[in-house]
PDB file of C-alpha atoms in Angstrom:
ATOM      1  CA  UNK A   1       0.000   0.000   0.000  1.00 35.00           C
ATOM      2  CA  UNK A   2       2.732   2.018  -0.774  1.00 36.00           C
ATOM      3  CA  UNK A   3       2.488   5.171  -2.490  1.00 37.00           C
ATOM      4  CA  UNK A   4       4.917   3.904  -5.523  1.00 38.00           C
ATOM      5  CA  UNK A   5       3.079   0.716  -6.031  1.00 39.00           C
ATOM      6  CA  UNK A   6      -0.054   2.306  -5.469  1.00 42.00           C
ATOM      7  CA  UNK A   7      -0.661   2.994  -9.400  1.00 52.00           C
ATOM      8  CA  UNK A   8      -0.520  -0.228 -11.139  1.00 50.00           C
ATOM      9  CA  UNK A   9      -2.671  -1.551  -8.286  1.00 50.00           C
ATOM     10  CA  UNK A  10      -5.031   1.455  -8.969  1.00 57.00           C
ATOM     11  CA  UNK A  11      -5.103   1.343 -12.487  1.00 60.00           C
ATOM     12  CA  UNK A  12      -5.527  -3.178 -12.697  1.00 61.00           C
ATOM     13  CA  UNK A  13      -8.562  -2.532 -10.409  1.00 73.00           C
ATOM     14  CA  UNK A  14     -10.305  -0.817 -12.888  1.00 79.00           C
ATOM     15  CA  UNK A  15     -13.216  -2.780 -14.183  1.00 86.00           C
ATOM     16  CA  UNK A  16     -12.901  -3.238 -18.097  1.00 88.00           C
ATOM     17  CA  UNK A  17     -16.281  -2.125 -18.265  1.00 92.00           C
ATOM     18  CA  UNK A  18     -15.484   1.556 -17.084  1.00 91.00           C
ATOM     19  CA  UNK A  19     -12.314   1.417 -19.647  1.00 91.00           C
ATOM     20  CA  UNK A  20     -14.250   0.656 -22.968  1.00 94.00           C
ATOM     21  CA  UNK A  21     -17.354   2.663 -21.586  1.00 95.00           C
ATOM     22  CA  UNK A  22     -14.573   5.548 -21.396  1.00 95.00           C
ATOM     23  CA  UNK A  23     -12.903   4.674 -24.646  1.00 95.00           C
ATOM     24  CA  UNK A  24     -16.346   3.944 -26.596  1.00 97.00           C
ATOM     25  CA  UNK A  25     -17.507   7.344 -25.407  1.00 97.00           C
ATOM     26  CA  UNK A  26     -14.521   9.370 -26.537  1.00 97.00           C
ATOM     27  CA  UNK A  27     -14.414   7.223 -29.875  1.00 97.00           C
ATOM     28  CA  UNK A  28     -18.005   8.780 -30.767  1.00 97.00           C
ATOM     29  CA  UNK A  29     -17.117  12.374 -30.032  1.00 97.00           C
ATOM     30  CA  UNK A  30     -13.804  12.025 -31.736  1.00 97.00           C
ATOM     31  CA  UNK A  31     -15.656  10.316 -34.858  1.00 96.00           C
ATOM     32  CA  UNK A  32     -18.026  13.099 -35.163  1.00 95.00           C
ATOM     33  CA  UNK A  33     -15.437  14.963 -35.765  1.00 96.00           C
ATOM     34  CA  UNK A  34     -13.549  12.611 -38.190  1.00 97.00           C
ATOM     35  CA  UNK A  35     -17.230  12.276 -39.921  1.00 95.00           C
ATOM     36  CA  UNK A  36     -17.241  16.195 -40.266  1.00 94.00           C
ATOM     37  CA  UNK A  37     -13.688  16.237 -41.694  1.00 95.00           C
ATOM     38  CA  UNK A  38     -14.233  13.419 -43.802  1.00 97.00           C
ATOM     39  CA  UNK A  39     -17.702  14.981 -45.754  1.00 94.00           C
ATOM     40  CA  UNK A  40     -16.015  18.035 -46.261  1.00 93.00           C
ATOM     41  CA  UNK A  41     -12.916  16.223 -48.129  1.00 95.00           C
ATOM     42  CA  UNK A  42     -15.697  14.326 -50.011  1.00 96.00           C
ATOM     43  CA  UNK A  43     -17.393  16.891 -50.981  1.00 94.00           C
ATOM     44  CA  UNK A  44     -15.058  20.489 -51.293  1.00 94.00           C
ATOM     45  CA  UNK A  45     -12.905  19.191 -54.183  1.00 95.00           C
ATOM     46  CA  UNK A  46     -15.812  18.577 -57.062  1.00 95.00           C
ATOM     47  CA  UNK A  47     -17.254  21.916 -55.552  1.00 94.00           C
ATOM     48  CA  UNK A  48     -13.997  23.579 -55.889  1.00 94.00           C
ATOM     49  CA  UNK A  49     -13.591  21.921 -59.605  1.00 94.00           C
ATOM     50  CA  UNK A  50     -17.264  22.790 -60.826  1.00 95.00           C
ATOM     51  CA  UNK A  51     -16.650  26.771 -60.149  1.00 93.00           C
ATOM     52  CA  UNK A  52     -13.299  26.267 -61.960  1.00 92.00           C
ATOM     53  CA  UNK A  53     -10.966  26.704 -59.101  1.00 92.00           C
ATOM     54  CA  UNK A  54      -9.848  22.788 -58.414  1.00 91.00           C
ATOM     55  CA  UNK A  55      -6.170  24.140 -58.500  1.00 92.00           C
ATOM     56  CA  UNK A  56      -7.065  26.343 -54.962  1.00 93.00           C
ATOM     57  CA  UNK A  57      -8.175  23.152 -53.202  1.00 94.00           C
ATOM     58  CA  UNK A  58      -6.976  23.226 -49.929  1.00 94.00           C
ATOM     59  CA  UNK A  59      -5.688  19.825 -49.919  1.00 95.00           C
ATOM     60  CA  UNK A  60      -3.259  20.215 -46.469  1.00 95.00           C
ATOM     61  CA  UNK A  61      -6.072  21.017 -44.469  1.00 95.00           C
ATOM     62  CA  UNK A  62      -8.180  18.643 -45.701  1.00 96.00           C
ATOM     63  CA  UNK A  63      -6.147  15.792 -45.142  1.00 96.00           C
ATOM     64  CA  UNK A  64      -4.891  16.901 -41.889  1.00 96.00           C
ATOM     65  CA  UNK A  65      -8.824  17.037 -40.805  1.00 96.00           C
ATOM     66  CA  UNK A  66      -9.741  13.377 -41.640  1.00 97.00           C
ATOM     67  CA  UNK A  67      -5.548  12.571 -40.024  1.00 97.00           C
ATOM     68  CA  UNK A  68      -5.630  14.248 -37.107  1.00 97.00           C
ATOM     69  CA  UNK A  69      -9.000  12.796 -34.772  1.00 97.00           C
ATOM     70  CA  UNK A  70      -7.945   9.540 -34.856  1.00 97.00           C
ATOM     71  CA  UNK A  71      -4.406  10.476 -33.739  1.00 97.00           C
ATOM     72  CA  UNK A  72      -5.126  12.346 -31.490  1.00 97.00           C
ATOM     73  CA  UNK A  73      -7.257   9.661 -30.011  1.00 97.00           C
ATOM     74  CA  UNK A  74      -4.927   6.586 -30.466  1.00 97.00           C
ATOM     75  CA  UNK A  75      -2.070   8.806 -28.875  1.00 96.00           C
ATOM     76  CA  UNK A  76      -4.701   9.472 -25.540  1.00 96.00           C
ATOM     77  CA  UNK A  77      -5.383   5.710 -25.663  1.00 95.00           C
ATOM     78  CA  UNK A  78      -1.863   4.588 -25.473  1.00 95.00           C
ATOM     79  CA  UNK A  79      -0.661   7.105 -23.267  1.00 94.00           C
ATOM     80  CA  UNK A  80      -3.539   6.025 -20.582  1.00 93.00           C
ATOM     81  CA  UNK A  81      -2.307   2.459 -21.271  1.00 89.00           C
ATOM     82  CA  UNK A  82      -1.902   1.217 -16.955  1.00 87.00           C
ATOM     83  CA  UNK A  83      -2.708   4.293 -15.387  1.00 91.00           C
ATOM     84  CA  UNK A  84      -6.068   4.949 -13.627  1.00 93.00           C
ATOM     85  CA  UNK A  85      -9.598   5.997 -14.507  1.00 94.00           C
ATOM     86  CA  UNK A  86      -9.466   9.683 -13.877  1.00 94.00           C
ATOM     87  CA  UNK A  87      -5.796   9.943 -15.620  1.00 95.00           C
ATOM     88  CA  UNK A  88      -7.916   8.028 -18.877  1.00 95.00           C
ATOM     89  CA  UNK A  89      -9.805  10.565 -18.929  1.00 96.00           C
ATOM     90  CA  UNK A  90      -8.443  13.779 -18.567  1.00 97.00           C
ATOM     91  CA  UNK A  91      -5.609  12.385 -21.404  1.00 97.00           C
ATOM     92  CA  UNK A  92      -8.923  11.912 -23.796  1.00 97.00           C
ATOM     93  CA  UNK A  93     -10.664  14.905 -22.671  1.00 97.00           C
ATOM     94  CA  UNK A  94      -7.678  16.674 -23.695  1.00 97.00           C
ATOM     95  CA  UNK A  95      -7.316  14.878 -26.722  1.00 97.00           C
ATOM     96  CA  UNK A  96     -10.791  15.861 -27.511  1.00 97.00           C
ATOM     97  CA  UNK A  97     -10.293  19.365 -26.868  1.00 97.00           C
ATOM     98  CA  UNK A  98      -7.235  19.472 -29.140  1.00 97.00           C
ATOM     99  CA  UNK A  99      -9.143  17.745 -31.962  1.00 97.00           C
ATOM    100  CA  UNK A 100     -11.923  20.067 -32.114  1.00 97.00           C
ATOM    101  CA  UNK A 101      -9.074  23.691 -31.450  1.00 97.00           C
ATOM    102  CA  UNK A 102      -7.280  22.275 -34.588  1.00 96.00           C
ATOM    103  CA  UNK A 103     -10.401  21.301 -36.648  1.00 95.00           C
ATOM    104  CA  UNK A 104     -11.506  25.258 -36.086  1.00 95.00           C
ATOM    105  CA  UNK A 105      -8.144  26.454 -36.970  1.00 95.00           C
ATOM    106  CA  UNK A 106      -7.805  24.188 -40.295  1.00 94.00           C
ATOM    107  CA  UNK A 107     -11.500  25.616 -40.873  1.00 92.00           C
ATOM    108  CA  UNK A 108     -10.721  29.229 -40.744  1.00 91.00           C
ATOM    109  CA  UNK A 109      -7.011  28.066 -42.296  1.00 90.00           C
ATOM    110  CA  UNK A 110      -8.541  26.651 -45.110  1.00 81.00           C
TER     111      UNK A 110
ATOM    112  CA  UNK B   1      -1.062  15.800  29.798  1.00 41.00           C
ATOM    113  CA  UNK B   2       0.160  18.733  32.124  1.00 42.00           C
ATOM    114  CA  UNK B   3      -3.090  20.534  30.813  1.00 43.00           C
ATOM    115  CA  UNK B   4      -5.600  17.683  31.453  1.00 46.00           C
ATOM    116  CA  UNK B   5      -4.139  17.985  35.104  1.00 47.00           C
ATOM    117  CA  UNK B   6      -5.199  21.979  35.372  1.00 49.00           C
ATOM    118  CA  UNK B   7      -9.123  21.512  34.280  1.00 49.00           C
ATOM    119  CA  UNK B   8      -9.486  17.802  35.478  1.00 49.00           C
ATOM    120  CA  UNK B   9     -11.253  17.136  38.569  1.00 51.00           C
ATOM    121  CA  UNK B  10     -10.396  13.844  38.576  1.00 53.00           C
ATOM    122  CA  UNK B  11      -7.533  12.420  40.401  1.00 51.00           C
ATOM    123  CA  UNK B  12      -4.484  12.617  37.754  1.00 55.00           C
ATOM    124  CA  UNK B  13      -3.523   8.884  36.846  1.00 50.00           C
ATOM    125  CA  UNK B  14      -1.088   7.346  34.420  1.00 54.00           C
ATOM    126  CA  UNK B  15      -1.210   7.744  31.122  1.00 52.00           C
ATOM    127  CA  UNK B  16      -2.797   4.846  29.693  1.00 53.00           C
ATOM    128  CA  UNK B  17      -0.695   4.597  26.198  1.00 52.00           C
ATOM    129  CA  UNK B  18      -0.253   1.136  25.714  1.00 57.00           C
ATOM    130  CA  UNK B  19       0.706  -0.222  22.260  1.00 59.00           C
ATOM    131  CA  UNK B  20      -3.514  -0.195  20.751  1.00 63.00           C
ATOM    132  CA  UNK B  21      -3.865   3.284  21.559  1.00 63.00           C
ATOM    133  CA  UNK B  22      -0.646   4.350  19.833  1.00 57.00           C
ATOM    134  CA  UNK B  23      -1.891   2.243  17.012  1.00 59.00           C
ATOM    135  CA  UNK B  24      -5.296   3.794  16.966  1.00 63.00           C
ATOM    136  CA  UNK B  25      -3.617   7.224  16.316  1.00 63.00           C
ATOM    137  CA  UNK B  26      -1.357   6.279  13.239  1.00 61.00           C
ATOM    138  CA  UNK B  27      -2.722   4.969   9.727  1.00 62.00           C
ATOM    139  CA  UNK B  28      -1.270   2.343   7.912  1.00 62.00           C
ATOM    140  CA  UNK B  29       1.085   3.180   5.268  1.00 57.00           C
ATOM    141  CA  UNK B  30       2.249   6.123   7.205  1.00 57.00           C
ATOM    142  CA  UNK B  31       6.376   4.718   7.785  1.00 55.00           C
ATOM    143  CA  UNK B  32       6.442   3.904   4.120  1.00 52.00           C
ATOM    144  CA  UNK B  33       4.836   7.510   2.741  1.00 52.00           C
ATOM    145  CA  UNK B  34       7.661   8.875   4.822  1.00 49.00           C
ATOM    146  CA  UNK B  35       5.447  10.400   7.309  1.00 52.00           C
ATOM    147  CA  UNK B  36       5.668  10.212  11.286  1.00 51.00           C
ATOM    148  CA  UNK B  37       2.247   9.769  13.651  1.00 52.00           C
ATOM    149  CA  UNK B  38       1.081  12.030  15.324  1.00 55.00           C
ATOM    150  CA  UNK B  39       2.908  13.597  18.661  1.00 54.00           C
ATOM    151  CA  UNK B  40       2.138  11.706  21.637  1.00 53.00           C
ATOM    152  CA  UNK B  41       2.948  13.056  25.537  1.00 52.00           C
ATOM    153  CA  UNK B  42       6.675  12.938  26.559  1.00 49.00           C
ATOM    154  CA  UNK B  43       7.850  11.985  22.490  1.00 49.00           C
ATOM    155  CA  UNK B  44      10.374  14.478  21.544  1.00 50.00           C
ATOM    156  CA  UNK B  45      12.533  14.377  18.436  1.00 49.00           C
ATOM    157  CA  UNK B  46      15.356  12.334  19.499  1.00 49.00           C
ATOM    158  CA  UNK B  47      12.680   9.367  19.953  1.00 50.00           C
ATOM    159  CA  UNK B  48      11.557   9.445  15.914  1.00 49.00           C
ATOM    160  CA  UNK B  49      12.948   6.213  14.334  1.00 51.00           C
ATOM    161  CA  UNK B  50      16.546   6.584  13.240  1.00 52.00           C
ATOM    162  CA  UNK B  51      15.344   5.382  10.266  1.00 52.00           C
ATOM    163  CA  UNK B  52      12.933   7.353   9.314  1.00 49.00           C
ATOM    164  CA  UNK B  53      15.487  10.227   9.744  1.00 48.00           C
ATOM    165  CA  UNK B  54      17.608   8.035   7.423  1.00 53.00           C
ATOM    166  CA  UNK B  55      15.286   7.792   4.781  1.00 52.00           C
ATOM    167  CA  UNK B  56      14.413  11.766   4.585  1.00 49.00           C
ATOM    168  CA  UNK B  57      17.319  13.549   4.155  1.00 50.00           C
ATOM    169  CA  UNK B  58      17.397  17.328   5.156  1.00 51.00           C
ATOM    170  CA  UNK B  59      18.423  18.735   1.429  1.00 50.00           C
ATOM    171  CA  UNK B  60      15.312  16.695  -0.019  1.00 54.00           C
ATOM    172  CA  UNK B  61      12.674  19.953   1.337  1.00 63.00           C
ATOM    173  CA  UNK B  62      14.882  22.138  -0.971  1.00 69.00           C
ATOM    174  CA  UNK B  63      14.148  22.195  -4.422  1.00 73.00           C
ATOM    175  CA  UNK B  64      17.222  21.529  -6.791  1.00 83.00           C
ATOM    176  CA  UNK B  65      18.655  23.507  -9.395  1.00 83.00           C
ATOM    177  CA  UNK B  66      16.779  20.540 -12.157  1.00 84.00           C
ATOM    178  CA  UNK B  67      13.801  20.757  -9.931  1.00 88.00           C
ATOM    179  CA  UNK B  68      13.537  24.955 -10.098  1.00 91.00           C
ATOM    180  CA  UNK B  69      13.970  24.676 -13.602  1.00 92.00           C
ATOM    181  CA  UNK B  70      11.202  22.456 -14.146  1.00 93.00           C
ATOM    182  CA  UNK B  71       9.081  24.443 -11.640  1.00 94.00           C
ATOM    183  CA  UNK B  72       9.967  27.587 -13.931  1.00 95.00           C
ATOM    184  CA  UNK B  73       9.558  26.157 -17.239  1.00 95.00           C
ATOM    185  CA  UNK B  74       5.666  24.694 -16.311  1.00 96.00           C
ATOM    186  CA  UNK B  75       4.844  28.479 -14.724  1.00 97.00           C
ATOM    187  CA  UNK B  76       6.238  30.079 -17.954  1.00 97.00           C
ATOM    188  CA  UNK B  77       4.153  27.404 -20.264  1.00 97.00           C
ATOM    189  CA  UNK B  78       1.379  27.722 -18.028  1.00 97.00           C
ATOM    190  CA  UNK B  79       1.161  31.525 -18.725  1.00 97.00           C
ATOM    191  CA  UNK B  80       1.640  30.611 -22.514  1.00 97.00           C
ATOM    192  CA  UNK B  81      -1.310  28.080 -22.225  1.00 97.00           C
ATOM    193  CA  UNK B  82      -3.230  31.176 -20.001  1.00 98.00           C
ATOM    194  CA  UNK B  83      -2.481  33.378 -23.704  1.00 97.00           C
ATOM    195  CA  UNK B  84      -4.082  30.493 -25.570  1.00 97.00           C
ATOM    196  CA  UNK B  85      -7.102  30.291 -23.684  1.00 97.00           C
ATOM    197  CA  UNK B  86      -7.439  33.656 -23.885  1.00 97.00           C
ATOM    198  CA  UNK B  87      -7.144  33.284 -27.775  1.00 97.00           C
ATOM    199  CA  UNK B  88      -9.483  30.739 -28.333  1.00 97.00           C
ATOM    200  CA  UNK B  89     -12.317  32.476 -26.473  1.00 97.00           C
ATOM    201  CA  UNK B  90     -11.653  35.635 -28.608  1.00 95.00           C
ATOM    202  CA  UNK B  91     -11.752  32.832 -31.838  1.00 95.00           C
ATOM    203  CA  UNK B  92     -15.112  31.769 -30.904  1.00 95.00           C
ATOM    204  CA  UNK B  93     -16.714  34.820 -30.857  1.00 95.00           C
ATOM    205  CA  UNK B  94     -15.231  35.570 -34.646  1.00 94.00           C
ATOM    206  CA  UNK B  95     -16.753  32.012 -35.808  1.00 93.00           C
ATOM    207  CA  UNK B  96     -20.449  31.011 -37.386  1.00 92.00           C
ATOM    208  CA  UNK B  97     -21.409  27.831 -37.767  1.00 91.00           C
ATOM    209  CA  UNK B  98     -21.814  27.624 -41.595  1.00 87.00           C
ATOM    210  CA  UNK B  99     -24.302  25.237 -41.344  1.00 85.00           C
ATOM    211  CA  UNK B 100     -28.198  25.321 -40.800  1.00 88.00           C
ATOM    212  CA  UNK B 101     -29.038  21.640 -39.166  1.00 90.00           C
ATOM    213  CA  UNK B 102     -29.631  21.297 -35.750  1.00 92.00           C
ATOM    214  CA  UNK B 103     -26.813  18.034 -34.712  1.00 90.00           C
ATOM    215  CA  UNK B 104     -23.970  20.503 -36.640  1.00 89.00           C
ATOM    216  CA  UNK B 105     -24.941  23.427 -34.842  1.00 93.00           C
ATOM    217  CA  UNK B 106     -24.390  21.752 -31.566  1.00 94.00           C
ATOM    218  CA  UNK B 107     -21.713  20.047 -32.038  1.00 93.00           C
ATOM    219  CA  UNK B 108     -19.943  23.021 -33.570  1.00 94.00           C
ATOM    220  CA  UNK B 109     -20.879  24.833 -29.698  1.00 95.00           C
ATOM    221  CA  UNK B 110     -19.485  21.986 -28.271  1.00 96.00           C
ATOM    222  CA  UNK B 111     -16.259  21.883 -30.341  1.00 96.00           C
ATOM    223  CA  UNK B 112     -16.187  25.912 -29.270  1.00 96.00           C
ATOM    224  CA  UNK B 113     -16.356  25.163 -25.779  1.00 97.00           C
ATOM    225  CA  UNK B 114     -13.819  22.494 -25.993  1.00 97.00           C
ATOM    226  CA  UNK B 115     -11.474  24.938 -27.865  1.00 97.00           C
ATOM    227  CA  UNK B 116     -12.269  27.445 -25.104  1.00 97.00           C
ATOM    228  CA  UNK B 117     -11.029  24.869 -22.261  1.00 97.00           C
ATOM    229  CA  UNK B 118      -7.973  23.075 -24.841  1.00 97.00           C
ATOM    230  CA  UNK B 119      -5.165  24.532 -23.335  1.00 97.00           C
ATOM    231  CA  UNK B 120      -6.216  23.383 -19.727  1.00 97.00           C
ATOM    232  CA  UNK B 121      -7.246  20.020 -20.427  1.00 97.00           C
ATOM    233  CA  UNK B 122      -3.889  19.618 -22.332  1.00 97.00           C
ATOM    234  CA  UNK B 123      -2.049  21.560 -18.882  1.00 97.00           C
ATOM    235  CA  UNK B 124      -3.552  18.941 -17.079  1.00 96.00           C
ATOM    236  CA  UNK B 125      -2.804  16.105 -18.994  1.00 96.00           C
ATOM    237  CA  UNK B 126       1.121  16.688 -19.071  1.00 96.00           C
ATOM    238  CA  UNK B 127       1.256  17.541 -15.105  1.00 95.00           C
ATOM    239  CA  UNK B 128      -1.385  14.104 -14.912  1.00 94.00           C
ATOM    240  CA  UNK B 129       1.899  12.311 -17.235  1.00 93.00           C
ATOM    241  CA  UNK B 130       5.049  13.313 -15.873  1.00 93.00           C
ATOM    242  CA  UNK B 131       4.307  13.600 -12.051  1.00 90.00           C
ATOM    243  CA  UNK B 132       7.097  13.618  -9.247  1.00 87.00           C
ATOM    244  CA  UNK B 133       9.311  10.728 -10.004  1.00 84.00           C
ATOM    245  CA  UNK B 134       9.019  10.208 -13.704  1.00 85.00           C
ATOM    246  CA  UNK B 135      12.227   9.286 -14.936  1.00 86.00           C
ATOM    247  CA  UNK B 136      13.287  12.284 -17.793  1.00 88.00           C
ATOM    248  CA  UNK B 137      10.161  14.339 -16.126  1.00 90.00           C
ATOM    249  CA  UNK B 138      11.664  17.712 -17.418  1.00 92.00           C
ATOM    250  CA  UNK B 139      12.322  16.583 -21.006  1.00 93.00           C
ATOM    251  CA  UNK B 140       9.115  15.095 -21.256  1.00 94.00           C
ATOM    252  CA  UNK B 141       7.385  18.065 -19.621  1.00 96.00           C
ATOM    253  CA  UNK B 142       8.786  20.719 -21.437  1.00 96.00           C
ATOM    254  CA  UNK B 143       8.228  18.902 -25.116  1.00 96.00           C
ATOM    255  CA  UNK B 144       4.776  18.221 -24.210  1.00 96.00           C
ATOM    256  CA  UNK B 145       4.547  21.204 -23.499  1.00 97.00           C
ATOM    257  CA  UNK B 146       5.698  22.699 -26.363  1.00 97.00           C
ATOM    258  CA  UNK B 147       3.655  20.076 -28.902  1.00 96.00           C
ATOM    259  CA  UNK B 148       0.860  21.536 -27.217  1.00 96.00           C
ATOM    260  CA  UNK B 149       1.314  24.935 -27.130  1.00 97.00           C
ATOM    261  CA  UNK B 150       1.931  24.426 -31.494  1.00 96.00           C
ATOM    262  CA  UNK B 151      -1.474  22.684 -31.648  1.00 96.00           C
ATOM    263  CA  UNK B 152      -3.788  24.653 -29.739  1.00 97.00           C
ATOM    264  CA  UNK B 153      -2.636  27.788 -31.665  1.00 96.00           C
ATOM    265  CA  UNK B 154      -5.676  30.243 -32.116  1.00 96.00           C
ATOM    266  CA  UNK B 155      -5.425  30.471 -36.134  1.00 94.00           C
ATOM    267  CA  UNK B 156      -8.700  32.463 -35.947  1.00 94.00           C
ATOM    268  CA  UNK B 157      -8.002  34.848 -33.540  1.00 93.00           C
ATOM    269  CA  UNK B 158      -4.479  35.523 -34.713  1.00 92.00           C
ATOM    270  CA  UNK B 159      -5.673  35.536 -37.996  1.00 90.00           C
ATOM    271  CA  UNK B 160      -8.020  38.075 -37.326  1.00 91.00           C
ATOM    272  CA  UNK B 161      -5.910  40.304 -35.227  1.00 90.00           C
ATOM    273  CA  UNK B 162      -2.716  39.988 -38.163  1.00 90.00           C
ATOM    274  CA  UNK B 163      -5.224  40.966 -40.223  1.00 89.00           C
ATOM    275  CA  UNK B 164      -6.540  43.967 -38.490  1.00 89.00           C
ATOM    276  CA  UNK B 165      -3.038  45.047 -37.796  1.00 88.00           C
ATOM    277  CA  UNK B 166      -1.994  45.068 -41.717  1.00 82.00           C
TER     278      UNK B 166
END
């Protein structure tokens, strides 16, 4: 009951329910916006061809949209890898967060 | 005990500390966190376990030089990540959702609010990943840090105010 052996104990005594409830959760916000990023590089380039600008397609930004939420969220996931609940979640919050800061900056980048 | 004597009306008797009572007053993992019971009557700092004294040297309460550094380095970040929060909830107020359904307009709040709180969560989550003991904790810190403080940059906002200021 030491305080250094006090984490892997924590983090084995969480039930796997609670871990894929966390991860399932996370996966759905972080696919919305992977679904968002993914219609718009679907659907921008013909647009941008049928007015007759397909060379100005912003290409970096929308790859790096449709790249970056699942990153994002397999980085969180490994980094949370043996640690407890609350760490989890805070590393996929953040994750999250940074997800949908960077797909409003590649919006307005664009 | 001397000032049970002065308000008790009861005849003074021996202190009754036998080995359960000292127990009762100390919790279990208290030697190996490094921490000493409480005081009792008539213990006075020669009596603390040589040990104890052995395992917690003096020049441990001091920060070292690595340690300030660290200390410095996540204060000046943390004002950097205070400039980015600022940033992002001067971005939100420049953005429409370009949309007109219902789902996309509140999700796009949402990811607004989540911009608006990015540079916290992400704050947190280093601090939560290198914590007191981490082997390389001021490398690891510092980059994260700095990977951070590149993603969460508030393209709107500092697009806006470049633009302004051209």
């Amino acid at each position: 009951m030491s305080g250094i052996d006090e984490r892997p104990a924590a983090a084995a005594s969480v039930p796997l329910g609670w871990r894929l409830a966390v991860a399932v959760i996370f996966a759905a916000l972080h696919g919305w916006f992977l679904f968002a990023a993914a219609s718009n590089l679907i659907a921008l380039p013909p647009l941008y061809a049928a007015q007759g600008y397909a060379e100005y397609t912003p290409w970096t930004t929308l790859i790096l949209g449709v790249v970056l939420p699942p990153v994002l969220f397999a980085g969180a996931l490994l980094l949370g890898r043996r640690r407890v609940l609350s760490a989890r979640v805070v590393l996929l919050a953040a994750s999250l967060a940074a997800t949908a800061a960077t797909s409003l900056s590649l919006y307005v980048l664009g | 005990m001397g000032l049970d004597r002065r308000v008790s009306t009861h005849a003074p008797g021996p202190p009754d500390e036998d080995d359960d009572d000292l127990a009762a007053l100390r919790w279990a993992g208290d030697d190996a966190r490094g921490q000493a019971g409480p005081r009792l009557g008539g213990e006075t700092d020669a009596e603390l376990p040589s040990e104890l004294a052995d395992e917690v040297p003096l020049e441990s309460t001091a920060p070292g030089p690595r340690e300030r550094g660290i200390q410095l380095g996540t204060i000046a970040f943390g004002l950097v990540y205070l400039a980015i929060s600022i940033g992002w909830i001067f971005s939100v107020q420049l953005l429409v959702y370009p949309g007109l359904d219902l789902p996309g307009e509140i999700m796009w709040q949402f990811g607004e609010f989540l911009a608006m709180v990015a540079a916290a969560l992400w704050f947190a989550a280093v601090l939560t990943l290198t914590p007191e003991g981490a082997s390389r904790r001021g490398a690891k810190r510092m980059l994260a840090l700095l990977v951070g403080a590149l993603v969460l940059v508030p393209w709107p906002a500092l697009g806006y105010w470049i633009g302004s200021a051209q």
